Amino acid sequence: METYPIPMVPGPVRVPPQVLAALQKDYGSGDLEREFLDLYNQTEANLQQLCATRNRIVIQTGEGMLALWGALKSTLRPGERVLALATGVFGYGIAEMAQAIGAEVKTIGLPYDATLSNWDEIEAAILEFKPKMITAVHCETPSGTLNPLAEVGRLKAKYGVPLFYVDAVSSIGGTPVEVDAWGIDLALGGSQKVLSAPPMMAFVAVSEAAWEIIEQVDYVGYDALKPFRQAQARFEFPYTPNWHGVATLKVASDLLLQEGLTNVFARHEQVAAYCRQRLQAMGLRLLPRPDAVPSPTVTAVYVPEGISWPELDARFRRRGLVVGGSYGPLAGKVFRLGHMGSQADLALVTQALDVIEDVVRGL
Ligand code: PLP
Protein backbone atom coordinates (compact mmCIF):
# COMPACT_ATOMS: atom_id res chain seq x y z
CA MET A 1 0.00 0.00 0.00
CA GLU A 2 1.46 3.31 -1.01
CA THR A 3 -0.75 5.43 1.20
CA TYR A 4 -2.78 4.27 4.16
CA PRO A 5 -6.52 4.88 4.62
CA ILE A 6 -6.13 4.60 8.42
CA PRO A 7 -2.46 5.32 9.22
CA MET A 8 -1.35 4.18 12.66
CA VAL A 9 2.32 3.38 12.06
CA PRO A 10 4.51 4.93 14.78
CA GLY A 11 6.60 6.82 12.27
CA PRO A 12 6.75 7.85 9.59
CA VAL A 13 3.32 9.31 10.33
CA ARG A 14 0.80 10.96 8.06
CA VAL A 15 2.17 14.25 6.73
CA PRO A 16 -0.37 17.11 6.93
CA PRO A 17 -1.07 19.09 3.74
CA GLN A 18 0.54 22.27 5.10
CA VAL A 19 3.82 20.37 5.59
CA LEU A 20 3.58 18.69 2.18
CA ALA A 21 3.03 22.11 0.63
CA ALA A 22 6.47 23.19 1.88
CA LEU A 23 7.99 20.67 -0.54
CA GLN A 24 6.29 22.18 -3.57
CA LYS A 25 8.86 24.91 -4.20
CA ASP A 26 11.90 24.98 -6.39
CA TYR A 27 14.16 26.45 -3.69
CA GLY A 28 17.44 28.09 -4.55
CA SER A 29 20.79 27.19 -3.01
CA GLY A 30 20.83 27.09 0.76
CA ASP A 31 24.56 27.78 0.59
CA LEU A 32 23.97 31.15 -1.06
CA GLU A 33 20.67 32.62 0.00
CA ARG A 34 20.17 34.47 3.29
CA GLU A 35 16.54 33.37 3.24
CA PHE A 36 17.73 29.84 3.94
CA LEU A 37 19.80 30.97 6.91
CA ASP A 38 16.81 32.89 8.28
CA LEU A 39 14.64 29.80 7.84
CA TYR A 40 17.24 27.62 9.59
CA ASN A 41 17.48 30.09 12.49
CA GLN A 42 13.71 30.32 12.88
CA THR A 43 13.39 26.53 12.75
CA GLU A 44 16.07 26.26 15.42
CA ALA A 45 14.10 28.71 17.59
CA ASN A 46 10.94 26.63 17.14
CA LEU A 47 12.73 23.39 18.03
CA GLN A 48 14.21 25.09 21.11
CA GLN A 49 10.67 25.70 22.30
CA LEU A 50 9.69 22.07 21.69
CA CYS A 51 12.74 20.96 23.68
CA ALA A 52 12.38 23.60 26.43
CA THR A 53 15.97 24.65 25.94
CA ARG A 54 18.23 27.59 25.26
CA ASN A 55 20.84 25.23 23.82
CA ARG A 56 21.77 25.52 20.19
CA ILE A 57 20.13 23.01 17.87
CA VAL A 58 21.93 21.31 15.02
CA ILE A 59 19.62 20.40 12.13
CA GLN A 60 21.00 17.60 9.96
CA THR A 61 19.85 16.02 6.72
CA GLY A 62 19.08 12.37 7.39
CA GLU A 63 17.03 10.10 9.62
CA GLY A 64 17.11 9.86 13.38
CA MET A 65 19.91 7.29 13.31
CA LEU A 66 22.20 9.89 11.81
CA ALA A 67 21.78 12.06 14.88
CA LEU A 68 22.17 9.07 17.21
CA TRP A 69 25.48 8.06 15.60
CA GLY A 70 26.76 11.57 15.02
CA ALA A 71 26.26 12.64 18.62
CA LEU A 72 28.09 9.56 19.96
CA LYS A 73 31.00 9.82 17.54
CA SER A 74 31.34 13.55 18.10
CA THR A 75 31.70 13.25 21.87
CA LEU A 76 33.36 9.91 22.66
CA ARG A 77 36.86 8.61 22.20
CA PRO A 78 37.75 4.91 22.35
CA GLY A 79 38.05 3.69 25.93
CA GLU A 80 35.80 6.36 27.42
CA ARG A 81 33.06 5.21 29.73
CA VAL A 82 29.38 5.15 28.93
CA LEU A 83 26.61 4.16 31.32
CA ALA A 84 23.74 2.97 29.13
CA LEU A 85 20.27 2.88 30.67
CA ALA A 86 18.43 0.39 28.51
CA THR A 87 14.77 -0.56 28.60
CA GLY A 88 14.18 -1.47 24.97
CA VAL A 89 15.42 -1.86 21.42
CA PHE A 90 16.93 1.62 21.16
CA GLY A 91 18.39 1.72 24.67
CA TYR A 92 20.27 -1.57 24.12
CA GLY A 93 21.06 -0.48 20.56
CA ILE A 94 22.72 2.72 21.72
CA ALA A 95 24.87 0.68 24.14
CA GLU A 96 26.02 -1.44 21.18
CA MET A 97 26.68 1.63 19.08
CA ALA A 98 28.85 3.16 21.81
CA GLN A 99 30.70 -0.15 22.09
CA ALA A 100 31.19 -0.24 18.32
CA ILE A 101 33.03 3.06 18.45
CA GLY A 102 35.30 1.76 21.20
CA ALA A 103 33.66 3.05 24.36
CA GLU A 104 33.71 1.01 27.54
CA VAL A 105 30.03 0.46 28.20
CA LYS A 106 28.22 -0.56 31.36
CA THR A 107 24.56 -1.29 30.80
CA ILE A 108 21.79 -1.10 33.36
CA GLY A 109 19.29 -3.21 31.49
CA LEU A 110 15.61 -3.69 32.22
CA PRO A 111 13.02 -5.86 30.49
CA TYR A 112 11.33 -4.27 27.49
CA ASP A 113 8.03 -3.79 29.31
CA ALA A 114 9.59 -1.77 32.15
CA THR A 115 10.67 1.85 32.61
CA LEU A 116 13.45 3.36 34.71
CA SER A 117 12.62 3.62 38.41
CA ASN A 118 15.53 2.26 40.44
CA TRP A 119 17.43 5.50 41.04
CA ASP A 120 19.59 3.92 43.76
CA GLU A 121 20.98 1.42 41.25
CA ILE A 122 21.74 4.21 38.78
CA GLU A 123 23.35 6.32 41.49
CA ALA A 124 25.54 3.42 42.61
CA ALA A 125 26.60 2.76 39.01
CA ILE A 126 27.54 6.41 38.49
CA LEU A 127 29.61 6.39 41.68
CA GLU A 128 31.38 3.15 40.89
CA PHE A 129 31.80 3.40 37.10
CA LYS A 130 32.35 7.19 36.77
CA PRO A 131 31.02 7.46 33.24
CA LYS A 132 31.75 10.29 30.84
CA MET A 133 28.28 9.86 29.41
CA ILE A 134 24.91 8.50 30.48
CA THR A 135 22.60 7.40 27.67
CA ALA A 136 18.86 6.89 27.82
CA VAL A 137 15.84 6.71 25.57
CA HIS A 138 12.86 8.85 26.46
CA CYS A 139 10.16 7.07 24.46
CA GLU A 140 11.04 3.47 23.54
CA THR A 141 8.90 3.37 20.42
CA PRO A 142 9.08 -0.43 19.95
CA SER A 143 7.62 -1.00 23.44
CA GLY A 144 5.38 2.05 23.85
CA THR A 145 7.06 3.15 27.08
CA LEU A 146 8.26 6.51 28.38
CA ASN A 147 11.25 6.67 30.69
CA PRO A 148 11.15 9.33 33.40
CA LEU A 149 14.40 11.29 33.04
CA ALA A 150 14.32 14.16 35.53
CA GLU A 151 15.87 12.04 38.28
CA VAL A 152 18.64 10.82 35.97
CA GLY A 153 19.40 14.45 35.17
CA ARG A 154 19.54 15.25 38.87
CA LEU A 155 22.02 12.42 39.50
CA LYS A 156 24.07 13.49 36.49
CA ALA A 157 24.35 17.01 37.95
CA LYS A 158 25.02 15.75 41.49
CA TYR A 159 27.99 13.65 40.41
CA GLY A 160 29.23 15.91 37.62
CA VAL A 161 28.83 13.38 34.82
CA PRO A 162 29.94 15.38 31.77
CA LEU A 163 27.28 14.25 29.28
CA PHE A 164 23.66 13.10 29.31
CA TYR A 165 22.61 11.74 25.90
CA VAL A 166 18.89 11.23 25.31
CA ASP A 167 17.11 9.72 22.33
CA ALA A 168 13.85 11.68 22.28
CA VAL A 169 13.11 10.89 18.63
CA SER A 170 9.55 9.76 19.27
CA SER A 171 8.64 12.03 22.18
CA ILE A 172 9.77 15.55 21.23
CA GLY A 173 6.72 17.66 20.54
CA GLY A 174 4.20 15.17 21.94
CA THR A 175 5.09 15.28 25.61
CA PRO A 176 7.38 17.51 27.69
CA VAL A 177 11.06 17.02 26.94
CA GLU A 178 12.71 19.39 29.41
CA VAL A 179 16.19 19.54 27.99
CA ASP A 180 17.48 22.32 30.28
CA ALA A 181 15.64 21.27 33.43
CA TRP A 182 16.73 17.64 33.05
CA GLY A 183 20.32 18.56 32.19
CA ILE A 184 20.31 16.87 28.79
CA ASP A 185 23.48 17.65 26.82
CA LEU A 186 22.57 15.86 23.61
CA ALA A 187 18.83 15.61 22.90
CA LEU A 188 18.10 13.79 19.67
CA GLY A 189 15.03 14.28 17.52
CA GLY A 190 13.64 13.26 14.16
CA SER A 191 11.22 14.72 11.63
CA GLN A 192 8.85 11.83 10.96
CA LYS A 193 7.45 11.19 14.43
CA VAL A 194 5.47 13.83 16.36
CA LEU A 195 6.53 16.61 13.99
CA SER A 196 4.81 14.71 11.17
CA ALA A 197 7.23 15.79 8.46
CA PRO A 198 8.80 13.41 5.91
CA PRO A 199 11.61 11.13 7.17
CA MET A 200 14.59 13.17 6.08
CA MET A 201 15.70 15.42 8.91
CA ALA A 202 17.24 14.92 12.33
CA PHE A 203 18.21 17.38 15.01
CA VAL A 204 20.30 17.55 18.16
CA ALA A 205 20.05 20.07 20.99
CA VAL A 206 23.66 20.52 22.10
CA SER A 207 24.62 21.99 25.49
CA GLU A 208 27.63 24.30 25.95
CA ALA A 209 29.39 21.52 27.87
CA ALA A 210 28.82 19.17 24.95
CA TRP A 211 30.18 21.75 22.46
CA GLU A 212 33.40 21.95 24.48
CA ILE A 213 33.74 18.18 24.37
CA ILE A 214 32.91 18.12 20.65
CA GLU A 215 35.82 20.54 20.08
CA GLN A 216 38.19 18.33 22.10
CA VAL A 217 37.14 15.08 20.42
CA ASP A 218 37.39 16.74 17.02
CA TYR A 219 35.59 13.95 15.17
CA VAL A 220 35.58 14.36 11.40
CA GLY A 221 32.85 12.67 9.36
CA TYR A 222 29.65 13.18 7.43
CA ASP A 223 27.64 12.94 10.66
CA ALA A 224 29.98 15.19 12.70
CA LEU A 225 28.44 17.89 14.87
CA LYS A 226 31.54 20.08 15.05
CA PRO A 227 31.11 21.96 11.74
CA PHE A 228 27.66 23.08 12.89
CA ARG A 229 29.07 25.08 15.81
CA GLN A 230 30.00 27.98 13.55
CA ALA A 231 27.75 27.14 10.60
CA GLN A 232 25.22 29.88 11.23
CA ALA A 233 27.68 32.58 12.30
CA ARG A 234 29.85 31.94 9.23
CA PHE A 235 26.93 30.96 7.00
CA GLU A 236 28.91 27.90 6.07
CA PHE A 237 27.20 24.53 6.35
CA PRO A 238 29.23 21.31 6.03
CA TYR A 239 27.21 20.07 3.05
CA THR A 240 24.49 21.41 0.77
CA PRO A 241 21.66 22.40 3.09
CA ASN A 242 18.38 20.60 2.53
CA TRP A 243 16.14 23.62 2.07
CA HIS A 244 13.11 21.41 1.45
CA GLY A 245 13.75 19.43 4.60
CA VAL A 246 14.27 22.46 6.83
CA ALA A 247 11.15 24.05 5.32
CA THR A 248 9.07 21.02 6.30
CA LEU A 249 10.45 21.11 9.84
CA LYS A 250 9.65 24.81 10.10
CA VAL A 251 6.02 24.37 9.04
CA ALA A 252 5.63 21.26 11.17
CA SER A 253 6.97 23.00 14.29
CA ASP A 254 4.88 26.11 13.55
CA LEU A 255 1.76 23.93 13.54
CA LEU A 256 2.54 22.51 16.99
CA LEU A 257 3.41 25.92 18.43
CA GLN A 258 0.29 27.54 16.98
CA GLU A 259 -1.83 24.85 18.62
CA GLY A 260 0.06 25.53 21.86
CA LEU A 261 2.30 22.94 23.45
CA THR A 262 0.05 22.50 26.48
CA ASN A 263 -2.82 21.67 24.14
CA VAL A 264 -0.65 19.39 22.02
CA PHE A 265 0.53 17.47 25.09
CA ALA A 266 -3.07 17.18 26.37
CA ARG A 267 -4.22 15.91 22.96
CA HIS A 268 -1.59 13.17 23.05
CA GLU A 269 -2.47 12.19 26.64
CA GLN A 270 -6.17 12.05 25.86
CA VAL A 271 -5.82 9.97 22.71
CA ALA A 272 -3.34 7.58 24.36
CA ALA A 273 -5.58 7.06 27.40
CA TYR A 274 -8.57 6.38 25.15
CA CYS A 275 -6.53 3.95 23.08
CA ARG A 276 -5.32 2.01 26.11
CA GLN A 277 -8.74 1.91 27.69
CA ARG A 278 -10.47 0.56 24.57
CA LEU A 279 -7.79 -2.01 23.81
CA GLN A 280 -8.02 -3.35 27.35
CA ALA A 281 -11.81 -3.40 27.15
CA MET A 282 -11.42 -5.65 24.08
CA GLY A 283 -9.47 -8.10 26.25
CA LEU A 284 -6.10 -7.24 24.68
CA ARG A 285 -2.99 -7.03 26.83
CA LEU A 286 -0.80 -3.94 26.68
CA LEU A 287 2.96 -4.44 26.66
CA PRO A 288 4.04 -2.01 29.41
CA ARG A 289 3.71 -3.69 32.79
CA PRO A 290 1.31 -1.98 35.19
CA ASP A 291 4.06 -0.14 37.09
CA ALA A 292 5.78 1.11 33.89
CA VAL A 293 5.01 4.47 32.28
CA PRO A 294 3.13 4.11 28.99
CA SER A 295 4.02 6.57 26.25
CA PRO A 296 1.48 9.17 25.16
CA THR A 297 2.79 8.86 21.59
CA VAL A 298 2.63 5.10 20.93
CA THR A 299 0.82 2.10 22.38
CA ALA A 300 2.23 -1.42 22.16
CA VAL A 301 -0.15 -4.37 22.43
CA TYR A 302 0.43 -8.13 22.50
CA VAL A 303 -0.79 -9.96 19.42
CA PRO A 304 -3.82 -11.93 20.73
CA GLU A 305 -3.77 -15.72 21.12
CA GLY A 306 -4.89 -17.76 18.16
CA ILE A 307 -3.58 -15.56 15.35
CA SER A 308 -0.15 -14.84 13.97
CA TRP A 309 1.14 -11.30 13.50
CA PRO A 310 1.24 -11.57 9.66
CA GLU A 311 -2.38 -12.77 9.59
CA LEU A 312 -3.50 -10.06 12.03
CA ASP A 313 -1.69 -7.44 9.95
CA ALA A 314 -3.37 -8.78 6.78
CA ARG A 315 -6.82 -8.55 8.38
CA PHE A 316 -6.18 -4.98 9.53
CA ARG A 317 -4.87 -4.02 6.10
CA ARG A 318 -7.91 -5.48 4.35
CA ARG A 319 -9.93 -2.97 6.38
CA GLY A 320 -7.58 -0.09 5.61
CA LEU A 321 -5.74 -0.01 8.93
CA VAL A 322 -1.95 -0.12 8.99
CA VAL A 323 -0.19 -0.43 12.36
CA GLY A 324 3.42 -1.11 13.25
CA GLY A 325 4.85 -4.49 14.18
CA SER A 326 7.80 -4.54 16.56
CA TYR A 327 11.48 -5.43 16.63
CA GLY A 328 14.04 -7.58 18.37
CA PRO A 329 12.58 -9.90 20.99
CA LEU A 330 9.15 -8.29 20.49
CA ALA A 331 8.98 -9.06 16.74
CA GLY A 332 5.87 -11.04 15.89
CA LYS A 333 4.55 -10.76 19.44
CA VAL A 334 3.57 -7.13 19.61
CA PHE A 335 1.85 -4.61 17.38
CA ARG A 336 1.82 -0.86 17.86
CA LEU A 337 -0.44 2.10 17.30
CA GLY A 338 1.41 5.34 16.63
CA HIS A 339 -0.85 8.11 17.90
CA MET A 340 1.74 10.84 17.54
CA GLY A 341 1.57 14.22 15.84
CA SER A 342 -0.99 14.19 13.02
CA GLN A 343 -2.13 10.73 14.17
CA ALA A 344 -2.90 11.88 17.74
CA ASP A 345 -6.38 12.46 16.44
CA LEU A 346 -9.33 11.08 18.35
CA ALA A 347 -11.44 10.48 15.23
CA LEU A 348 -8.62 8.64 13.47
CA VAL A 349 -7.75 6.56 16.52
CA THR A 350 -11.43 5.72 17.01
CA GLN A 351 -11.58 4.47 13.42
CA ALA A 352 -8.48 2.35 14.04
CA LEU A 353 -9.87 0.92 17.26
CA ASP A 354 -13.18 0.10 15.57
CA VAL A 355 -11.26 -1.97 13.02
CA ILE A 356 -9.24 -3.71 15.74
CA GLU A 357 -12.43 -4.48 17.70
CA ASP A 358 -14.06 -5.92 14.61
CA VAL A 359 -11.06 -8.14 13.87
CA VAL A 360 -10.62 -9.25 17.49
CA ARG A 361 -14.32 -10.09 17.78
CA GLY A 362 -13.97 -12.41 14.80
CA LEU A 363 -11.16 -14.47 16.37
N1 PLP B 1 15.08 6.30 18.21
C1 PLP B 1 13.81 5.92 18.40
C2 PLP B 1 13.28 5.87 19.78
C3 PLP B 1 13.02 5.57 17.29
O1 PLP B 1 11.77 5.17 17.47
C4 PLP B 1 13.58 5.64 15.99
C5 PLP B 1 12.79 5.24 14.82
O2 PLP B 1 11.85 4.50 14.88
C6 PLP B 1 14.90 6.05 15.87
C7 PLP B 1 15.63 6.38 16.99
C8 PLP B 1 15.59 6.07 14.54
O3 PLP B 1 15.02 6.99 13.72
P1 PLP B 1 15.12 6.80 12.12
O4 PLP B 1 14.29 5.61 11.81
O5 PLP B 1 14.57 8.08 11.61
O6 PLP B 1 16.54 6.61 11.78
XYZ file of C-alpha atoms and ligand atoms in Angstrom:
379
model
C 0.000 0.000 0.000
C 1.460 3.308 -1.011
C -0.752 5.434 1.201
C -2.784 4.274 4.165
C -6.517 4.876 4.618
C -6.134 4.598 8.417
C -2.458 5.322 9.216
C -1.352 4.176 12.660
C 2.322 3.380 12.058
C 4.512 4.932 14.779
C 6.599 6.824 12.266
C 6.748 7.847 9.593
C 3.324 9.306 10.327
C 0.796 10.958 8.058
C 2.170 14.255 6.726
C -0.367 17.105 6.932
C -1.071 19.088 3.741
C 0.544 22.267 5.102
C 3.819 20.373 5.590
C 3.575 18.687 2.184
C 3.029 22.110 0.629
C 6.474 23.191 1.879
C 7.986 20.672 -0.544
C 6.289 22.182 -3.566
C 8.857 24.912 -4.204
C 11.903 24.977 -6.390
C 14.157 26.448 -3.692
C 17.439 28.093 -4.553
C 20.792 27.191 -3.013
C 20.831 27.087 0.757
C 24.559 27.776 0.591
C 23.966 31.147 -1.062
C 20.665 32.623 0.003
C 20.168 34.473 3.291
C 16.536 33.374 3.239
C 17.733 29.840 3.936
C 19.801 30.970 6.909
C 16.806 32.889 8.278
C 14.639 29.801 7.845
C 17.239 27.617 9.593
C 17.484 30.092 12.495
C 13.713 30.318 12.877
C 13.392 26.531 12.749
C 16.069 26.256 15.419
C 14.098 28.713 17.591
C 10.942 26.629 17.139
C 12.734 23.394 18.032
C 14.208 25.089 21.112
C 10.667 25.699 22.301
C 9.691 22.070 21.691
C 12.740 20.959 23.682
C 12.380 23.601 26.432
C 15.973 24.648 25.937
C 18.234 27.586 25.260
C 20.839 25.225 23.824
C 21.769 25.522 20.189
C 20.129 23.007 17.866
C 21.926 21.308 15.016
C 19.616 20.398 12.132
C 20.996 17.601 9.963
C 19.853 16.015 6.725
C 19.082 12.367 7.392
C 17.032 10.098 9.623
C 17.115 9.862 13.379
C 19.906 7.292 13.313
C 22.203 9.889 11.806
C 21.783 12.062 14.885
C 22.167 9.066 17.209
C 25.484 8.058 15.601
C 26.764 11.573 15.018
C 26.260 12.641 18.617
C 28.089 9.563 19.958
C 31.005 9.816 17.541
C 31.342 13.555 18.105
C 31.702 13.250 21.872
C 33.355 9.913 22.662
C 36.858 8.615 22.204
C 37.746 4.911 22.350
C 38.052 3.695 25.934
C 35.796 6.358 27.422
C 33.062 5.212 29.734
C 29.384 5.147 28.929
C 26.613 4.160 31.321
C 23.739 2.971 29.134
C 20.271 2.882 30.671
C 18.426 0.391 28.505
C 14.767 -0.560 28.597
C 14.176 -1.471 24.974
C 15.416 -1.859 21.420
C 16.929 1.619 21.161
C 18.390 1.721 24.673
C 20.266 -1.566 24.124
C 21.058 -0.483 20.562
C 22.723 2.724 21.721
C 24.868 0.680 24.140
C 26.018 -1.441 21.183
C 26.683 1.632 19.076
C 28.852 3.156 21.812
C 30.704 -0.148 22.093
C 31.194 -0.239 18.319
C 33.033 3.061 18.445
C 35.298 1.764 21.199
C 33.662 3.049 24.359
C 33.710 1.011 27.542
C 30.031 0.463 28.202
C 28.215 -0.556 31.360
C 24.560 -1.291 30.797
C 21.792 -1.095 33.355
C 19.292 -3.209 31.491
C 15.609 -3.694 32.222
C 13.024 -5.865 30.490
C 11.335 -4.274 27.488
C 8.032 -3.791 29.309
C 9.587 -1.773 32.151
C 10.666 1.850 32.609
C 13.445 3.364 34.710
C 12.618 3.621 38.406
C 15.526 2.263 40.443
C 17.433 5.502 41.043
C 19.595 3.917 43.760
C 20.978 1.415 41.253
C 21.739 4.206 38.784
C 23.345 6.321 41.487
C 25.535 3.424 42.609
C 26.599 2.763 39.007
C 27.540 6.406 38.488
C 29.606 6.390 41.676
C 31.377 3.146 40.894
C 31.798 3.405 37.098
C 32.349 7.188 36.770
C 31.022 7.458 33.240
C 31.748 10.288 30.842
C 28.276 9.859 29.410
C 24.909 8.502 30.484
C 22.604 7.402 27.668
C 18.856 6.891 27.823
C 15.845 6.708 25.567
C 12.858 8.850 26.458
C 10.157 7.069 24.458
C 11.037 3.468 23.543
C 8.900 3.375 20.418
C 9.075 -0.433 19.951
C 7.618 -1.002 23.437
C 5.382 2.048 23.855
C 7.060 3.148 27.083
C 8.257 6.511 28.378
C 11.253 6.671 30.689
C 11.152 9.333 33.405
C 14.403 11.287 33.039
C 14.321 14.158 35.526
C 15.870 12.044 38.276
C 18.639 10.820 35.967
C 19.396 14.453 35.166
C 19.538 15.252 38.874
C 22.017 12.416 39.495
C 24.071 13.489 36.488
C 24.347 17.009 37.955
C 25.021 15.749 41.490
C 27.994 13.650 40.405
C 29.233 15.913 37.621
C 28.830 13.378 34.817
C 29.945 15.382 31.766
C 27.285 14.249 29.276
C 23.664 13.105 29.309
C 22.607 11.742 25.900
C 18.894 11.233 25.307
C 17.109 9.723 22.330
C 13.851 11.677 22.280
C 13.110 10.891 18.634
C 9.548 9.756 19.268
C 8.642 12.026 22.179
C 9.771 15.550 21.232
C 6.717 17.656 20.536
C 4.202 15.172 21.937
C 5.090 15.278 25.607
C 7.377 17.505 27.689
C 11.059 17.016 26.939
C 12.709 19.386 29.409
C 16.193 19.537 27.990
C 17.482 22.322 30.278
C 15.637 21.268 33.431
C 16.728 17.636 33.047
C 20.318 18.564 32.187
C 20.315 16.866 28.794
C 23.479 17.647 26.825
C 22.568 15.864 23.611
C 18.832 15.615 22.901
C 18.099 13.793 19.666
C 15.025 14.284 17.524
C 13.636 13.258 14.156
C 11.224 14.716 11.634
C 8.845 11.833 10.962
C 7.453 11.193 14.434
C 5.475 13.828 16.358
C 6.527 16.606 13.991
C 4.805 14.714 11.173
C 7.234 15.790 8.460
C 8.801 13.409 5.909
C 11.606 11.131 7.171
C 14.592 13.166 6.082
C 15.705 15.420 8.909
C 17.238 14.917 12.328
C 18.211 17.382 15.013
C 20.299 17.554 18.162
C 20.051 20.066 20.993
C 23.665 20.520 22.096
C 24.625 21.994 25.493
C 27.626 24.298 25.949
C 29.394 21.523 27.868
C 28.815 19.171 24.955
C 30.179 21.748 22.457
C 33.397 21.954 24.481
C 33.745 18.177 24.367
C 32.909 18.123 20.649
C 35.817 20.540 20.077
C 38.194 18.331 22.096
C 37.140 15.077 20.423
C 37.389 16.740 17.018
C 35.592 13.945 15.170
C 35.579 14.363 11.400
C 32.848 12.675 9.357
C 29.645 13.180 7.432
C 27.635 12.943 10.661
C 29.982 15.185 12.702
C 28.443 17.890 14.869
C 31.539 20.084 15.048
C 31.109 21.957 11.742
C 27.659 23.076 12.887
C 29.066 25.076 15.805
C 29.998 27.977 13.554
C 27.754 27.140 10.602
C 25.217 29.875 11.229
C 27.679 32.581 12.299
C 29.846 31.936 9.226
C 26.926 30.958 7.002
C 28.910 27.902 6.071
C 27.204 24.534 6.345
C 29.231 21.308 6.034
C 27.210 20.074 3.050
C 24.490 21.412 0.771
C 21.663 22.402 3.089
C 18.383 20.601 2.528
C 16.136 23.615 2.069
C 13.112 21.406 1.447
C 13.745 19.432 4.602
C 14.269 22.456 6.834
C 11.153 24.050 5.324
C 9.066 21.016 6.296
C 10.446 21.110 9.841
C 9.648 24.811 10.097
C 6.025 24.375 9.037
C 5.633 21.260 11.174
C 6.967 22.995 14.290
C 4.880 26.107 13.554
C 1.755 23.931 13.540
C 2.544 22.512 16.992
C 3.412 25.923 18.433
C 0.293 27.545 16.982
C -1.832 24.853 18.620
C 0.060 25.535 21.865
C 2.303 22.942 23.451
C 0.047 22.496 26.479
C -2.824 21.669 24.142
C -0.652 19.395 22.020
C 0.528 17.466 25.087
C -3.070 17.177 26.371
C -4.224 15.910 22.963
C -1.585 13.167 23.050
C -2.466 12.187 26.640
C -6.168 12.054 25.857
C -5.816 9.974 22.707
C -3.337 7.582 24.361
C -5.585 7.057 27.403
C -8.573 6.376 25.147
C -6.526 3.951 23.081
C -5.319 2.007 26.109
C -8.743 1.906 27.685
C -10.474 0.555 24.575
C -7.785 -2.013 23.808
C -8.023 -3.354 27.354
C -11.812 -3.403 27.148
C -11.416 -5.654 24.076
C -9.474 -8.095 26.249
C -6.098 -7.243 24.685
C -2.991 -7.026 26.828
C -0.797 -3.943 26.678
C 2.959 -4.440 26.665
C 4.045 -2.008 29.410
C 3.710 -3.694 32.793
C 1.309 -1.983 35.189
C 4.063 -0.143 37.086
C 5.779 1.115 33.891
C 5.014 4.467 32.278
C 3.129 4.108 28.988
C 4.017 6.570 26.249
C 1.482 9.168 25.156
C 2.786 8.856 21.588
C 2.633 5.096 20.928
C 0.818 2.097 22.379
C 2.233 -1.418 22.155
C -0.145 -4.373 22.432
C 0.433 -8.126 22.502
C -0.793 -9.964 19.415
C -3.818 -11.928 20.727
C -3.772 -15.720 21.122
C -4.885 -17.763 18.164
C -3.577 -15.563 15.350
C -0.146 -14.842 13.968
C 1.144 -11.297 13.500
C 1.242 -11.571 9.664
C -2.375 -12.768 9.593
C -3.504 -10.060 12.030
C -1.690 -7.444 9.948
C -3.366 -8.776 6.777
C -6.817 -8.550 8.381
C -6.178 -4.977 9.529
C -4.873 -4.020 6.098
C -7.912 -5.484 4.353
C -9.930 -2.969 6.380
C -7.584 -0.089 5.609
C -5.744 -0.013 8.929
C -1.951 -0.124 8.993
C -0.194 -0.432 12.358
C 3.423 -1.113 13.249
C 4.851 -4.488 14.182
C 7.800 -4.536 16.561
C 11.478 -5.429 16.626
C 14.041 -7.580 18.365
C 12.583 -9.896 20.990
C 9.149 -8.295 20.486
C 8.984 -9.060 16.742
C 5.866 -11.038 15.885
C 4.551 -10.757 19.442
C 3.569 -7.128 19.610
C 1.846 -4.607 17.380
C 1.823 -0.857 17.860
C -0.436 2.099 17.304
C 1.407 5.343 16.632
C -0.849 8.109 17.901
C 1.737 10.837 17.544
C 1.574 14.220 15.837
C -0.987 14.194 13.023
C -2.132 10.732 14.172
C -2.901 11.875 17.737
C -6.377 12.462 16.437
C -9.331 11.077 18.347
C -11.441 10.481 15.234
C -8.616 8.640 13.466
C -7.754 6.556 16.521
C -11.432 5.724 17.008
C -11.584 4.468 13.423
C -8.483 2.347 14.040
C -9.867 0.915 17.263
C -13.182 0.097 15.574
C -11.262 -1.972 13.018
C -9.244 -3.711 15.739
C -12.426 -4.475 17.696
C -14.059 -5.921 14.608
C -11.063 -8.138 13.869
C -10.624 -9.250 17.486
C -14.325 -10.091 17.782
C -13.973 -12.406 14.798
C -11.159 -14.467 16.369
N 15.078 6.303 18.206
C 13.805 5.915 18.398
C 13.277 5.869 19.776
C 13.024 5.571 17.291
O 11.769 5.173 17.469
C 13.578 5.636 15.992
C 12.788 5.239 14.818
O 11.854 4.505 14.884
C 14.904 6.046 15.867
C 15.627 6.376 16.986
C 15.589 6.071 14.544
O 15.018 6.990 13.723
P 15.122 6.800 12.121
O 14.288 5.614 11.809
O 14.573 8.078 11.614
O 16.535 6.615 11.780
